[in-house]
Coordinates of C-alpha atoms in Angstrom, one line a residue:
X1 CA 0.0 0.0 0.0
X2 CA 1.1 3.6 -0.6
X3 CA 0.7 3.6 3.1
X4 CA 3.8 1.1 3.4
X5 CA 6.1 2.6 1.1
X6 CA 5.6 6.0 2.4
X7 CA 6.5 4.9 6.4
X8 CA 9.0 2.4 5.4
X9 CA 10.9 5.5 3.3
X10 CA 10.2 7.8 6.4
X11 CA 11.7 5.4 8.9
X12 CA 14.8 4.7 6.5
X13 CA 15.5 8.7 6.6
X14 CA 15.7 8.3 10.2
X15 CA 12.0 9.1 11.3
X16 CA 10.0 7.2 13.9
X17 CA 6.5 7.2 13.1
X18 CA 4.2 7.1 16.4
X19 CA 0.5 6.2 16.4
X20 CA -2.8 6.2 18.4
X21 CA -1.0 8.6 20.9
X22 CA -3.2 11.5 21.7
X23 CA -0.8 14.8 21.3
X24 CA -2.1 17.1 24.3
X25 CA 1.5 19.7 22.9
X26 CA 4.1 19.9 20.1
X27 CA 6.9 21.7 22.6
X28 CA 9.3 24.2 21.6
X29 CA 12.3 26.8 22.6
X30 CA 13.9 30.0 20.7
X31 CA 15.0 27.8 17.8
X32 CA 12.1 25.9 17.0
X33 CA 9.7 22.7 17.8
X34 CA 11.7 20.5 20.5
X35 CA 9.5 17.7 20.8
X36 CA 5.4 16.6 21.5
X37 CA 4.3 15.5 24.6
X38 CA 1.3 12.6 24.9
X39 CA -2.2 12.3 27.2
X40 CA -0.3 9.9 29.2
X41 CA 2.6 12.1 29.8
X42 CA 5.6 10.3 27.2
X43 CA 7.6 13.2 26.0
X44 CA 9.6 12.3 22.4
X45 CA 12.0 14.8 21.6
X46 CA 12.2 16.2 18.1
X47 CA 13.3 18.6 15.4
X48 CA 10.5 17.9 13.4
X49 CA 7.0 17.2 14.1
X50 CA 4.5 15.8 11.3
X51 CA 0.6 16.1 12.2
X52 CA -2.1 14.7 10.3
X53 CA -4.8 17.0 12.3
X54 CA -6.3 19.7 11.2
X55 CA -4.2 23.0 10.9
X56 CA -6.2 24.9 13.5
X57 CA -5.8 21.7 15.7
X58 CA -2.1 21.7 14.9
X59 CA -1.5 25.2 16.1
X60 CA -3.2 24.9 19.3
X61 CA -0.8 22.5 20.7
X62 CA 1.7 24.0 19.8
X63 CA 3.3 25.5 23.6
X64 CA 6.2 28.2 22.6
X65 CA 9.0 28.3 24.8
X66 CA 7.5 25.5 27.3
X67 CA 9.5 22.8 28.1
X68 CA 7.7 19.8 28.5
X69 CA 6.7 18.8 31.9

């Protein structure tokens, strides 16, 4: 499936693709997005964040200069 071959490309570039994990904030300092923190409190640090909600959705996790808790 183009499913597949998408997420097997996207792990082979070094990404780590995480699902049915309820984003509650995409974290982030003075030089950008750090990581995203989860309902159930895992933190996973990262440069880049990819989100399949909606943009409006997107924007309100997003938590400038928090750290994650």
């Amino acid at each position: 499936s183009l499913f597949k071959i998408l997420r097997q490309r996207f792990e082979a570039l070094g990404g780590q693709l995480l699902t049915r994990r309820r984003v509650t904030a995409i974290t982030t300092d003075a030089d950008g997005v750090t990581g995203v923190t989860t309902a159930n409190g895992e933190h996973f640090e990262a440069r880049t964040v990819v989100s399949d909600a909606a943009p409006a959705v997107t924007l309100s996790l997003i938590k400038i200069g928090r750290a994650h808790v």
